[in-house]
Every structure is written in C-alpha cells, then in structure tokens.
XYZ file of C-alpha atoms in Angstrom:
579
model
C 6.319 7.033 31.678
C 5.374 4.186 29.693
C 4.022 1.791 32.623
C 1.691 5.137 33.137
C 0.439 4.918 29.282
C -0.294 0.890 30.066
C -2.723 2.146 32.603
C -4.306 4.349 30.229
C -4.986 1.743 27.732
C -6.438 -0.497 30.455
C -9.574 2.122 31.435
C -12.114 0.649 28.981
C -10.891 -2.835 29.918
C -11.835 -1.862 33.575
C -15.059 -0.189 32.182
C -16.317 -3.442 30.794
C -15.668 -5.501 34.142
C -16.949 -2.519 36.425
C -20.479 -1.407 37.603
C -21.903 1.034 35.459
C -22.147 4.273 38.106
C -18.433 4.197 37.922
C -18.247 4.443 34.501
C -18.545 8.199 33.631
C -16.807 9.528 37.147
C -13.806 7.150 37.053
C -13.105 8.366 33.235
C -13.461 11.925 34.155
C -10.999 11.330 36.966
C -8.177 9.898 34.629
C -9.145 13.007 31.963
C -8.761 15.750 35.091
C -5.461 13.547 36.355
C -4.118 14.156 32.283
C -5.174 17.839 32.420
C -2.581 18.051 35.544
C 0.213 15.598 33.338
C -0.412 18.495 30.781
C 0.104 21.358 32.736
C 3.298 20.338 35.026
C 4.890 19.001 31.606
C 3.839 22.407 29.837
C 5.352 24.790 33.096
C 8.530 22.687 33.404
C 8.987 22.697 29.151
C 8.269 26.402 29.705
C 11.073 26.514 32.078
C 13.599 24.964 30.917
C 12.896 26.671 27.240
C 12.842 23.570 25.169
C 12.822 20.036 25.828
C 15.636 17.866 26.198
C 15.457 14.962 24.485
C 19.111 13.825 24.899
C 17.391 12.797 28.600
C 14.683 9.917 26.490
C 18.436 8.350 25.660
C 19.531 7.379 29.905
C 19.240 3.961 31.071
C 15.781 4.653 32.631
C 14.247 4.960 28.735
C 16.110 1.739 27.515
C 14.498 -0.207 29.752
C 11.472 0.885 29.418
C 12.022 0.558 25.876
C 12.586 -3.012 26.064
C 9.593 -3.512 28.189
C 7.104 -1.715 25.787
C 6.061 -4.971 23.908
C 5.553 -6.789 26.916
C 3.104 -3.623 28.022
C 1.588 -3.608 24.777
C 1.307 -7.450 25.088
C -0.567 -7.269 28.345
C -2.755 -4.510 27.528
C -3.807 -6.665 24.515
C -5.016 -9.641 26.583
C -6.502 -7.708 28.800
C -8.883 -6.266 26.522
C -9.172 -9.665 25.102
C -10.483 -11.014 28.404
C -12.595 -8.136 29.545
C -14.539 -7.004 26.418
C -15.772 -11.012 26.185
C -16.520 -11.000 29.487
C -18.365 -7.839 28.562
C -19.758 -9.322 25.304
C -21.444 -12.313 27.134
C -23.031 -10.111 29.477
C -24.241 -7.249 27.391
C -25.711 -10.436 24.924
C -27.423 -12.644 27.745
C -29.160 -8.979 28.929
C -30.064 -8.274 25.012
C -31.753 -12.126 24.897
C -33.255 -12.132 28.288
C -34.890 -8.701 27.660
C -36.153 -9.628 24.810
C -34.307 -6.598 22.579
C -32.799 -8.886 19.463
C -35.375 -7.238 17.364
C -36.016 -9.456 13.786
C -35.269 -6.330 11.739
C -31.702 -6.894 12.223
C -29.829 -9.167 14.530
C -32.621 -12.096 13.414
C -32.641 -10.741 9.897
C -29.070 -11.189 9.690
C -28.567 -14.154 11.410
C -31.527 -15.312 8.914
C -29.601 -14.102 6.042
C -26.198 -16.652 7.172
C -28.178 -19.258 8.113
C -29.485 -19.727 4.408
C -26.127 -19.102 3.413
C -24.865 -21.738 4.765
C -27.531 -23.933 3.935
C -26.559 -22.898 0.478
C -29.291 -21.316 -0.606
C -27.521 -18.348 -1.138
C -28.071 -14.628 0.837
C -32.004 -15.565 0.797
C -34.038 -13.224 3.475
C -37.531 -13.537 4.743
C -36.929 -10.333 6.899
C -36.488 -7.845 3.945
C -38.374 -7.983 1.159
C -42.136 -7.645 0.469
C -42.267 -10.940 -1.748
C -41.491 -14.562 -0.003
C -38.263 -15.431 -0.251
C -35.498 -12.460 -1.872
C -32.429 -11.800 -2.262
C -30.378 -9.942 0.709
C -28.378 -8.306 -2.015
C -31.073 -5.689 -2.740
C -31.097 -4.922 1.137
C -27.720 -4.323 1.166
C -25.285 -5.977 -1.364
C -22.804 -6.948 1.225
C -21.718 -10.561 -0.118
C -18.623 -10.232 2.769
C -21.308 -10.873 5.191
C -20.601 -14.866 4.831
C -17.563 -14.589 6.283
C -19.592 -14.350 9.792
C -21.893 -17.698 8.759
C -19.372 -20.280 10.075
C -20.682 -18.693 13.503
C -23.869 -19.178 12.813
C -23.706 -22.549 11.856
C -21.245 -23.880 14.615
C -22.785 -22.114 17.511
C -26.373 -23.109 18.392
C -29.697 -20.938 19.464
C -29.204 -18.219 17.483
C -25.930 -16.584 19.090
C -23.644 -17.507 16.654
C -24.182 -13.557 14.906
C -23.282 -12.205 18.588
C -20.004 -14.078 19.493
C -18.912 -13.622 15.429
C -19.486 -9.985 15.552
C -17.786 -9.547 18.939
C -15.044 -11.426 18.362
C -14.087 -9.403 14.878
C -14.479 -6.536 17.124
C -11.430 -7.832 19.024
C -9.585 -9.320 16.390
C -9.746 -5.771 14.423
C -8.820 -3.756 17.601
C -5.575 -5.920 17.943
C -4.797 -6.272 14.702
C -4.300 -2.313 14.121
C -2.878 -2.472 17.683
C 0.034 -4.877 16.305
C 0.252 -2.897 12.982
C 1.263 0.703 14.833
C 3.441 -1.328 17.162
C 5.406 -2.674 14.272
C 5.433 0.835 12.330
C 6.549 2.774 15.507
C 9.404 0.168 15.954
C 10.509 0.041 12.433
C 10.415 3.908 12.366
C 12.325 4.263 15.619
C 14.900 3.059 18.006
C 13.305 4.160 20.878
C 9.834 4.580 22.415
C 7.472 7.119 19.820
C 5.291 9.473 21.619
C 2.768 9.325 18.569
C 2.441 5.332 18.999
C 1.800 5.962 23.120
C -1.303 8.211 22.034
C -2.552 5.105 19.120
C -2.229 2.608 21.781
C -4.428 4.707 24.275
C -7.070 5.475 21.642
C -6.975 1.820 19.764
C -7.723 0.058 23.321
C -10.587 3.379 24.342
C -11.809 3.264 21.021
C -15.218 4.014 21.266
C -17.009 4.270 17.674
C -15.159 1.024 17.512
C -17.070 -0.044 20.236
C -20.303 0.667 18.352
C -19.614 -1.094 15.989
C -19.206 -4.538 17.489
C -21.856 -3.684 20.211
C -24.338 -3.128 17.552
C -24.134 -6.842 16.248
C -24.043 -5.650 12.605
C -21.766 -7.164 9.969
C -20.609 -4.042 9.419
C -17.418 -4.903 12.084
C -16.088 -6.746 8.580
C -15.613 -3.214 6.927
C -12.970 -2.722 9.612
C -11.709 -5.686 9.603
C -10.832 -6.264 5.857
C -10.099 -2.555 5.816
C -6.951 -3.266 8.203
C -6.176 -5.805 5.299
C -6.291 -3.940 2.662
C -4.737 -0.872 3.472
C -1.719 -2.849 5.068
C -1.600 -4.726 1.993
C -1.600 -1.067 0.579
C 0.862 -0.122 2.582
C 3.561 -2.685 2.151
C 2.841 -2.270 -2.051
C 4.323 1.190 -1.368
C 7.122 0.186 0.296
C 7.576 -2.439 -2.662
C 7.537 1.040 -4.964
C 9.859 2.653 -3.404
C 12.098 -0.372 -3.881
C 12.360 -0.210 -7.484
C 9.449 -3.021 -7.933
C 7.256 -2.138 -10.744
C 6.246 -6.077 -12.097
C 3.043 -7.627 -11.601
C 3.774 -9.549 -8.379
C 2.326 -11.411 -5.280
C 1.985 -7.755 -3.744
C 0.082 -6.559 -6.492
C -2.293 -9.254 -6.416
C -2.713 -9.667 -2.951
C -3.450 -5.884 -3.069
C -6.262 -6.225 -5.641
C -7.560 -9.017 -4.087
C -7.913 -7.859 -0.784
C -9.524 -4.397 -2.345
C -12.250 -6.841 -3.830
C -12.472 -8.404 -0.231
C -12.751 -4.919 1.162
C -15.532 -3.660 -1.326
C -17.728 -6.814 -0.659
C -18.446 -6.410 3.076
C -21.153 -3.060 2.088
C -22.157 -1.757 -0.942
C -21.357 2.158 -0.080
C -17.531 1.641 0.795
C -16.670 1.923 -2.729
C -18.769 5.441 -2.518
C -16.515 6.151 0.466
C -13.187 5.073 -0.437
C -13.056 6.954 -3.998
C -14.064 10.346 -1.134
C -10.848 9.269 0.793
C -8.145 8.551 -1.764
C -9.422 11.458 -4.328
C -7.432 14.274 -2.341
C -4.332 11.931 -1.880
C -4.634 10.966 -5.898
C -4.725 15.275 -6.843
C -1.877 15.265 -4.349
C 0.139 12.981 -6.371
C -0.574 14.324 -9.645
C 0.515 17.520 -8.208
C 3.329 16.172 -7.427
C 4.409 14.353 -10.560
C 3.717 18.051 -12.112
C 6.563 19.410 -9.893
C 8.577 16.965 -10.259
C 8.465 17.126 -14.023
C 8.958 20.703 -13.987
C 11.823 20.685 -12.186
C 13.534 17.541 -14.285
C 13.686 15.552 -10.913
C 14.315 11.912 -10.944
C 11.172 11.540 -8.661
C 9.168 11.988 -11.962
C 8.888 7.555 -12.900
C 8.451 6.800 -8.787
C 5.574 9.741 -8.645
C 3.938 8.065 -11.878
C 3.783 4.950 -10.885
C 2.452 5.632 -7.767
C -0.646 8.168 -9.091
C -1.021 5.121 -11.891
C -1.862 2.541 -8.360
C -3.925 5.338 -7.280
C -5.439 5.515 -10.288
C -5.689 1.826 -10.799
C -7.575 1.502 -7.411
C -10.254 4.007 -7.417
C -10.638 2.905 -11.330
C -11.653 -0.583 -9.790
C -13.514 0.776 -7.247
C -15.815 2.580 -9.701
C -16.144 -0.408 -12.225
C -17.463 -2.041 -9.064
C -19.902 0.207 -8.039
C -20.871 0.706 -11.343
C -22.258 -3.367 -10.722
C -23.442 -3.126 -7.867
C -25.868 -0.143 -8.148
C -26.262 -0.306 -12.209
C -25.664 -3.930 -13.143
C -26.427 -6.196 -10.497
C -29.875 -4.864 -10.218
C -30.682 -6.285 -13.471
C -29.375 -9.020 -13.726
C -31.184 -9.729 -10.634
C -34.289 -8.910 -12.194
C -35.279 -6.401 -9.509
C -34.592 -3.312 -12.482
C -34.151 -0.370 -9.780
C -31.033 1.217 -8.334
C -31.610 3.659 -5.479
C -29.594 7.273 -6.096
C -27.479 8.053 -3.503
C -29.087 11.143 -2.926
C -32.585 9.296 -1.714
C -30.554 6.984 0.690
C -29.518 9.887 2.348
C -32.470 12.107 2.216
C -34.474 8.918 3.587
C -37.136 10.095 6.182
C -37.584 8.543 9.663
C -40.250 8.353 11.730
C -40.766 11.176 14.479
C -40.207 9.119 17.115
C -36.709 8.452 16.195
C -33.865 10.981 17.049
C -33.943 13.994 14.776
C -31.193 15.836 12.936
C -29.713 18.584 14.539
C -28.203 21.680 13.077
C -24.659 23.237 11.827
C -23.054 23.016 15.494
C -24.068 19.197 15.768
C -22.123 18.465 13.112
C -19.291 20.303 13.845
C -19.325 19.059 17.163
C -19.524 15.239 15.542
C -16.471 15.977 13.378
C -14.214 17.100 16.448
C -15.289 13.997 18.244
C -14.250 11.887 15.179
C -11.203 13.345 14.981
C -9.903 13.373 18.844
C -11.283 9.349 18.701
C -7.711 8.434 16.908
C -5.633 11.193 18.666
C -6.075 14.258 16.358
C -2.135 13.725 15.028
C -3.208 12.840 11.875
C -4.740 16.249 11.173
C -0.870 17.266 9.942
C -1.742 14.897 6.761
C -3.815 17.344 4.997
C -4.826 15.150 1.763
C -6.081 12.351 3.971
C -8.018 15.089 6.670
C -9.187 16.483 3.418
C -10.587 12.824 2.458
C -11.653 12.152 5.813
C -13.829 15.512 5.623
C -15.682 14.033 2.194
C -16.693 10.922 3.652
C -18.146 13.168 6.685
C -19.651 15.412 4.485
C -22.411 12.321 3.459
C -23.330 12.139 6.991
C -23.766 15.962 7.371
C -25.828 16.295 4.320
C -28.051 12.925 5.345
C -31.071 13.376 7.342
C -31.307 9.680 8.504
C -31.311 10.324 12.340
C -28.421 7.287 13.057
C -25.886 8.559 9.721
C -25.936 12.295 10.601
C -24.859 11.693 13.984
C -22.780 8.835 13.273
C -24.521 6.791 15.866
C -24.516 2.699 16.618
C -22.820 0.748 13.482
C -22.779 3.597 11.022
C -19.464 5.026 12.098
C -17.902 2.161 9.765
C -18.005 4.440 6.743
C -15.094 6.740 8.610
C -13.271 4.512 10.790
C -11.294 2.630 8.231
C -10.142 5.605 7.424
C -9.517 7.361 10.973
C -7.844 3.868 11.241
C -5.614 4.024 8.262
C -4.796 7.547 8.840
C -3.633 7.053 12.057
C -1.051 4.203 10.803
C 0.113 7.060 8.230
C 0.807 9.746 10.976
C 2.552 7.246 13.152
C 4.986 6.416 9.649
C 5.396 10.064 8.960
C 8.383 12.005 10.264
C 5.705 14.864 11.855
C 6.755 15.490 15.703
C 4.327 16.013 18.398
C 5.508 17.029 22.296
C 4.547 15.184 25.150
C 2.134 17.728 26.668
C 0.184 17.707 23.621
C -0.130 14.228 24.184
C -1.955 14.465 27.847
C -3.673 17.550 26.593
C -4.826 15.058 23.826
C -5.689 12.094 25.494
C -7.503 14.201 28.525
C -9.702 15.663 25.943
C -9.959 12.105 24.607
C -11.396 10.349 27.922
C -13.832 13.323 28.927
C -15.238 12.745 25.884
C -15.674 9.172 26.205
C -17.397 9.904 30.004
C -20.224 11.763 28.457
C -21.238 9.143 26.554
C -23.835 7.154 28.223
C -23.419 3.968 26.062
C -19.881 3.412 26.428
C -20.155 0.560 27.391
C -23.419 -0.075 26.713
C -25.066 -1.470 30.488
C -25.619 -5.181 30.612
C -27.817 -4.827 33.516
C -30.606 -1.920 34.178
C -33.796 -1.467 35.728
C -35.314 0.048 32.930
C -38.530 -2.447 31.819
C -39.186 -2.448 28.335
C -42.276 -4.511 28.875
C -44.347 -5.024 31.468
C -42.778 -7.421 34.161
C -45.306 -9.797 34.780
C -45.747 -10.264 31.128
C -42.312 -10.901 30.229
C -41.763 -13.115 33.240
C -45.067 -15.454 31.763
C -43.454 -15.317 28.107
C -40.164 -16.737 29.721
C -41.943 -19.287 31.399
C -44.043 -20.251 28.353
C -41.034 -19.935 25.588
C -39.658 -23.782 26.796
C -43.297 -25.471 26.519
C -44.211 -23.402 23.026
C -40.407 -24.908 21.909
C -41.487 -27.922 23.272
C -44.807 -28.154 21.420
C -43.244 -26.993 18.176
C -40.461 -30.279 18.445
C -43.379 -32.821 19.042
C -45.147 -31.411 16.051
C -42.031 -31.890 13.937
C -41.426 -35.970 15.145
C -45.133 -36.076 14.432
C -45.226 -35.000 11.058
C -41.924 -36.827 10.466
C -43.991 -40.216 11.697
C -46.958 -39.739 9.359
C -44.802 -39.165 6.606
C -42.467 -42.171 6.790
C -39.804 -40.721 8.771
C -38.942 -38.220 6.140
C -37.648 -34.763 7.487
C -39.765 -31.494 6.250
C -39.306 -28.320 6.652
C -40.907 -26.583 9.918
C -42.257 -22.856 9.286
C -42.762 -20.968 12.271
C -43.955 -17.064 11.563
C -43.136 -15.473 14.666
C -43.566 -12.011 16.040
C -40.950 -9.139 16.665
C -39.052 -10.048 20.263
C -39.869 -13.772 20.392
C -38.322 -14.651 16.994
C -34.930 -15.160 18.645
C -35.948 -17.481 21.286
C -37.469 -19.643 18.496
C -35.906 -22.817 18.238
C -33.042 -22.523 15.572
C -33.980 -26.305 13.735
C -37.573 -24.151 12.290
C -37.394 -21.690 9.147
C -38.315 -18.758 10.653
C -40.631 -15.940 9.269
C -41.606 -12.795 10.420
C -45.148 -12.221 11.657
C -46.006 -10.012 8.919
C -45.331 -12.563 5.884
C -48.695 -14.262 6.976
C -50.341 -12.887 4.138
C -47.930 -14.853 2.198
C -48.869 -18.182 3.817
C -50.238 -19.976 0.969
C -47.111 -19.647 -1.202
C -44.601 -20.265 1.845
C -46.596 -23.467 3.100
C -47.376 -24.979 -0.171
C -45.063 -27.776 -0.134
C -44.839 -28.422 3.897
C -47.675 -29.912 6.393
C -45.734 -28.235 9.139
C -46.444 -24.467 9.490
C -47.181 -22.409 12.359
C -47.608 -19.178 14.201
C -46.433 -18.075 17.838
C -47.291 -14.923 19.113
C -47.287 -13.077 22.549
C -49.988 -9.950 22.149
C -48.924 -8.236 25.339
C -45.002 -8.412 24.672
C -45.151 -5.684 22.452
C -43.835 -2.255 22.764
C -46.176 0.871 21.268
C -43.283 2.385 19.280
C -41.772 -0.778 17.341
C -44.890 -3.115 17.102
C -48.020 -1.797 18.835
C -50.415 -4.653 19.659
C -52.776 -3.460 17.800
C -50.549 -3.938 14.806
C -49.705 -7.645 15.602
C -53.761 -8.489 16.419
C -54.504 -6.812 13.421
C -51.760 -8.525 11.166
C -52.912 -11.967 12.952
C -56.546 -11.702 11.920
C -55.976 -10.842 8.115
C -54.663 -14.482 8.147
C -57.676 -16.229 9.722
C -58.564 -17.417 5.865
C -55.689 -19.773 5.902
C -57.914 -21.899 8.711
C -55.709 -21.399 11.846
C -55.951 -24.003 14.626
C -54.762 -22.821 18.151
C -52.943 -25.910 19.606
C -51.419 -24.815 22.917
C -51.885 -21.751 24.905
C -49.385 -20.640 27.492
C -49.991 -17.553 30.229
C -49.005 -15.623 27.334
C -47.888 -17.146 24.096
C -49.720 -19.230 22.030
C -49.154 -21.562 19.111
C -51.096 -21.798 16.281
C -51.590 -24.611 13.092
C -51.815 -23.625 9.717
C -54.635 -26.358 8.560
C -53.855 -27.736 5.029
C-alpha cells in the first residue's frame, strides 16, 4: 500500500515534466482510479464489519514500514528535480514573452538590488516621488533574505531562481517535519501522514505561491520555523521547563523573523491563535474548578499564548501606527480600505456567497481535510478566510496567485497538529479524500502554469523585431557608459535608463533602472549624472496594462528635458537626456 501512496505523491512531479494536454485528463484518471480504492475498501470494511488492524502488524507492513523513508526520500528528490526543471522553463517562457511586468517581478527585484547595494529597501517602482521607501508599499523587511539571489545571479533572474527555490525548500521542509511527527507518534506506518505526504508534494496554492515570483514564498517559509520552534517550546512545557531558555528565545526570535516577511501576518496570526488562546483559558477554568493539577501546566501555556499574540500586536501597532511617522510619510491605511480597494473592470470580479464557500472547501481538501477534527484551529483558520470573503480585491477574495500565503501557514501548521493528535481516520476516507483532492487539482487550468503556448500577447512580428533589437539597444547603452567613463577620467557614474513596462527586464542589470512613467521626474533623478536615457518599444504594448497611447503620451510630456534619439532599432529606440 505504501509503494501505491509514492506514486501518488509523484503526479505533480510528472505534471511539471509532461505536456500540458495531459495535465487535467491524467489527474482525473488517478482521482476516478481513488474513487474505485474507496469503494472496494468501503464494500470489503462493510463486509467484514470492522477493520482489522491486527493485519497492519504481518511481515508484509514491517517492511514496508522500513521502506517508508526511503519512499519519502525519493519522492522528495523527485520533486526537487522536476519542479526546477519546471521553474527554468516556466521563467525562460515568462522572459522570452516578455510577461515580467515592472509592477512586480522588476519592482521587486529593484527593491533587493538597492538592498544590497545598501541603500536600504529604496524603490523607483512604487512611489509617486523619486526615490521611496519600499516599506510604505509593503513593510516586508524579510524580503532581503531573497537579495543574495539577486546579487549573485546575473540579468535579472536572481528574484526567479530565489523564489523557486524557497518554494522547494518550504515544501520539503514540512515534508520532513510530518515524517518525523508521524514516526515519533507511531511504530508503524500512520494513515494521516500517507494523506500529508500526497497533499505536501500536490500542493497546489503552494504552487502559486512560488510560481507567482513574489516574496511572499518567505511567509511560508519562516512560518515552518516558527511554528516548529512553537512546537518543540510545547513539548519543553510539558516537560516541566518553565525558565527563560534557548527555546524561548529561539521562539521569539523566529516570531520576529516570521512577522517581518509582510506586514498583514501579524493581522492574520492574532485571527489564528485567538480561538486556540479562549480554548486554553477555558481550559485553565476547568481545570481550576475541578482542583486538577493541570491548573500551573494550563497557565503557563495560555501565558505563551498570551505572550505571543501580545508581541504580535505591539508589532503591528509599529508597523501601521509608528513606523509611518517616523518615516515621515504620516498615514496608515485602515484595514478596512485595503480590503474594500477597487479594481479596475477589466480584472476578475468578485463573485457571490457560493464562491466563497466553494473557495473555503477547496482550502480545506488542499491539506487533506483531517484537520477539521481540531475545532479551535478550523475556527482560526475560518477568521483568516473571513478577510478574503469580506475583500472585494478580485485576487484576495478568491485567493488567487500569491495571496493564498495569508492561510497556508496555517493549513500548514494545522496539518502538523492533526498528524500529532491521537484523532483516527480509516483508510477509505483517505482515497475518498485524496480522489476529491486530485479532481480538484485537474480543473485548475494553471496547475502548472504552461511554459509553452500559442497564445500571442503581442503581435509576432513586433516582438520578434524587439528581440532582435534588445542586444544592439544593450549594446548602445554599454558604449555610452565607457564613453562617459572616458570623458570623465575613468571615473564610474551612475547609468539611468527609464524604461517601459515589458522591456525593463531585458535591460542590462549594470543601469539603475526607472520606470517609464518617472520621466516627469527627470530633472531631480539626472541631476548629478551625464548618463541618462530612455528606451522604449511603442508597439510592444498591450491595451489593458499599458496602451500605447499611454506610453506616447507619457514620452512626449518629457520632450522639455531636450531628448536626443541616438539609435533606432526595427522597433526600440534609445534616447539621450541632453544636460
């Protein structure tokens, strides 16, 4: 039985390596196939009136006990060696199309290169004046964590192969923590750890998280940390330790590394742990009442609680009050106007009651659907959904691309806590489970995303001319920067390029890059440099994100800062800011 779970834990790993119009029929294949496993196992249970468990004991079950890590082991690397096969695919087809869009994966990458030049979380993608701070974008400090990356790999795709691989050091890092609880808990093989490995290795929210190239992949990362950190503090409770030790401190600081990777996950934690805190208060009341000697253990423990979600508020309490200030931008935004933030029409639109409740299954089957037996944590998880159903951003209230990281710590964590707990489940639950599980996954057209399709977001003939140009306008843009460096007595300055939308990426990574619309800022950015420039492409544009009009139109309000054309390609052309 277990060699068949291995084979279930390798169908995303074949997904990534497999053409795409296999994708949805080959997972609804394995989910009818588990429908079948459900229904034999639930007729001969039937039959025989209960099931015998004295048979997982025989010879057959030891061995395949001892062979479980080895499985687990293999299904690991596999997934290792797939998904980056996967990952350089799915990037070169996001480059070569020309979809790394300067709103985020350039902004970002932006954002850690002037980290690491040590100018601090400096952005010339999101704010109206020259040169601000990040932090009022998004105060997500954790984000630096990704700028080695940056720094060490050139051409801008140092973001890419940093946020991919945190998306497989997270999924095999709660991978290894279930393995460890299910063999601590038990001698022999669990059933609930078969269904975590299946859903940890077809994890598909996961998925969109790391495909989406956001920084947001940290939240689950550090979130593994700190919750195992929580975890073992627990056991270090319940073992009569009550000191201020290493566990205590490595718990509080791996909270603080938790809280830094996005400003809201302080929001969302306190929503989690608030039902297991009441919980424990409830519990110290009972145990009071009835003069049990779980009253000091049941204390301490509501005190941790308390002590966590009291930091967690002292730190939001900065972020959105404090910080703010002291930054000298004086406004906080209420969480009510993030989520009641209006999109444009063209974007997807919120649907109604049924959506949602449709969302909130999906959620819950993605880690197995054990967990719902913990009530105070599926009464936490329910909070944190509860934002997204009340939101009427398009991408929060369905819980689309990256912003499933405000619930999958905690689907995460939760999982970990139903594989610890001593609640049973029966093997045809788990097909029944895991069938549901993989139709799902089929009727989702982005999992995995296609690196290849014959969808053209611009016109052909134009791209093709703007790939042809991009080495000559990088080319032009180098022998501009020697010959400034010549008339200036070899000293190095500072190349500005402003570039548009889809072309910022293939922008030589030695310039400081701007986007198009900061022109009207050119004065102040160019002051102290002799080397500034524009390159644009007017037909790469696409009429929903950047119409041409927009980028003519944003061109010619700059034509007072005496623009020279000094190459022009089939389609791109550079342009000299004159002095």
């Amino acid at each position: 039985m277990v060699y068949l779970f291995f084979l279930f834990s390798l169908v995303t790993s074949f997904l990534f390596v497999s053409p795409k119009h296999l994708h949805a029929p080959f997972q609804k294949g394995v989910s009818l196939f588990l429908i079948l496993l459900f229904l034999f196992h639930y007729w001969k249970r039937k039959k025989e009136f209960q099931l015998d468990r004295s048979s997982q004991s025989g010879m057959a079950w030891l061995n395949q006990t001892k062979v479980l890590p080895y499985l687990v082991g293999v299904s690991g690397f596999c997934f290792l060696i797939t998904s980056s096969f996967h990952a350089y695919e799915l990037t070169q087809y996001f480059a070569e199309s020309f979809l790394f869009h300067d709103a985020d994966y350039i902004g970002i990458s932006d954002v850690l290169l002037s980290f690491v030049k040590g100018n601090g979380f400096q952005s010339h993608y999101y704010n109206e004046n020259v040169n601000g701070s990040y932090l009022n974008h998004h105060f997500a400090p954790g984000m630096g964590f990704l700028s080695p990356f940056v720094k060490w790999i050139p051409d801008r795709y140092g973001l890419a192969v940093g946020v991919f691989l945190c998306y497989q050091l997270t999924t095999i890092l709660w991978l290894t923590w279930a393995y460890v609880v299910s063999q601590k808990n038990n001698q022999s093989i669990d059933l609930k750890f078969l269904v975590i490995w299946v859903v940890l290795t077809n994890q598909l929210y996961l998925y969109r998280i790391g495909s989406s190239y956001h920084f947001e992949i940290l939240v689950l990362l550090f979130g593994c940390f700190f919750f195992y950190r929580w975890e073992k503090y627990k056991t270090h409770l319940l073992e009569g330790g009550t000191k201020f030790t290493k566990q205590l401190f490595l718990l509080g600081l791996f909270l603080i590394l938790f809280l830094l990777q996005k400003e809201d996950i302080g929001f969302y934690l306190c929503l989690f742990f608030l039902p297991v805190f009441l919980t424990s208060l409830h519990q110290v009341y009972m145990a009071k009442r009835d003069n049990r000697s779980l009253v000091p253990l049941a204390r301490l423990y509501a005190f941790c609680l308390f002590s966590v979600l009291l930091v967690t508020v002292l730190y939001l309490g900065f972020v959105f009050f404090l910080f703010p200030i002291f930054d000298g931008s004086h406004s906080t935004l209420g969480w009510s106007q993030v989520l009641r933030q209006k999109y444009h029409s063209a974007f997807k639109q919120v649907t109604g009651i049924s959506k949602s409740i449709q969302i909130y299954w999906e959620l819950l089957l993605s880690m197995g659907l054990g967990f719902v037996q913990l009530v105070p944590e599926l009464l936490g998880i329910s909070l944190v959904y509860l934002t997204h159903v009340i939101s009427t951003r398009p991408w929060h209230h369905e819980v689309y691309s990256y912003y499933s990281y405000s619930l999958l710590p905690f689907l995460l964590y939760s999982g970990i806590l139903w594989l610890k707990s001593k609640k049973q489940i029966s093997l045809p639950f788990v097909y029944l489970i895991l069938a549901c599980l993989f139709w799902k996954n089929s009727m989702d057209q982005n999992f995995p995303l296609e690196a290849k399709t014959n969808t053209n977001w611009y016109d052909p003939k134009v791209q093709s001319e703007v790939s042809e140009d991009l080495p000559y306008a990088n080319g032009i843009l180098q022998s501009e920067a020697s010959k400034v460096s010549r008339n200036t007595g070899n000293q190095s300055k500072e190349q500005i390029v402003f570039s548009q939308y889809n072309l910022s990426f293939y922008i030589q990574d030695k310039v400081t890059l701007y986007p198009l619309e900061q022109l009207h800022n050119a004065k102040e950015i160019c002051d102290k440099t002799k080397s500034c420039y524009v390159v644009l492409a007017p037909e790469l544009t696409n009429t929903t994100i950047w119409p041409k009009e927009r980028i003519l139109d944003t061109f010619a309000e700059s034509k007072p800062f005496k623009l020279q054309k000094i190459w022009e390609g089939k389609q791109i052309e550079v342009w000299a800011l004159a002095q």
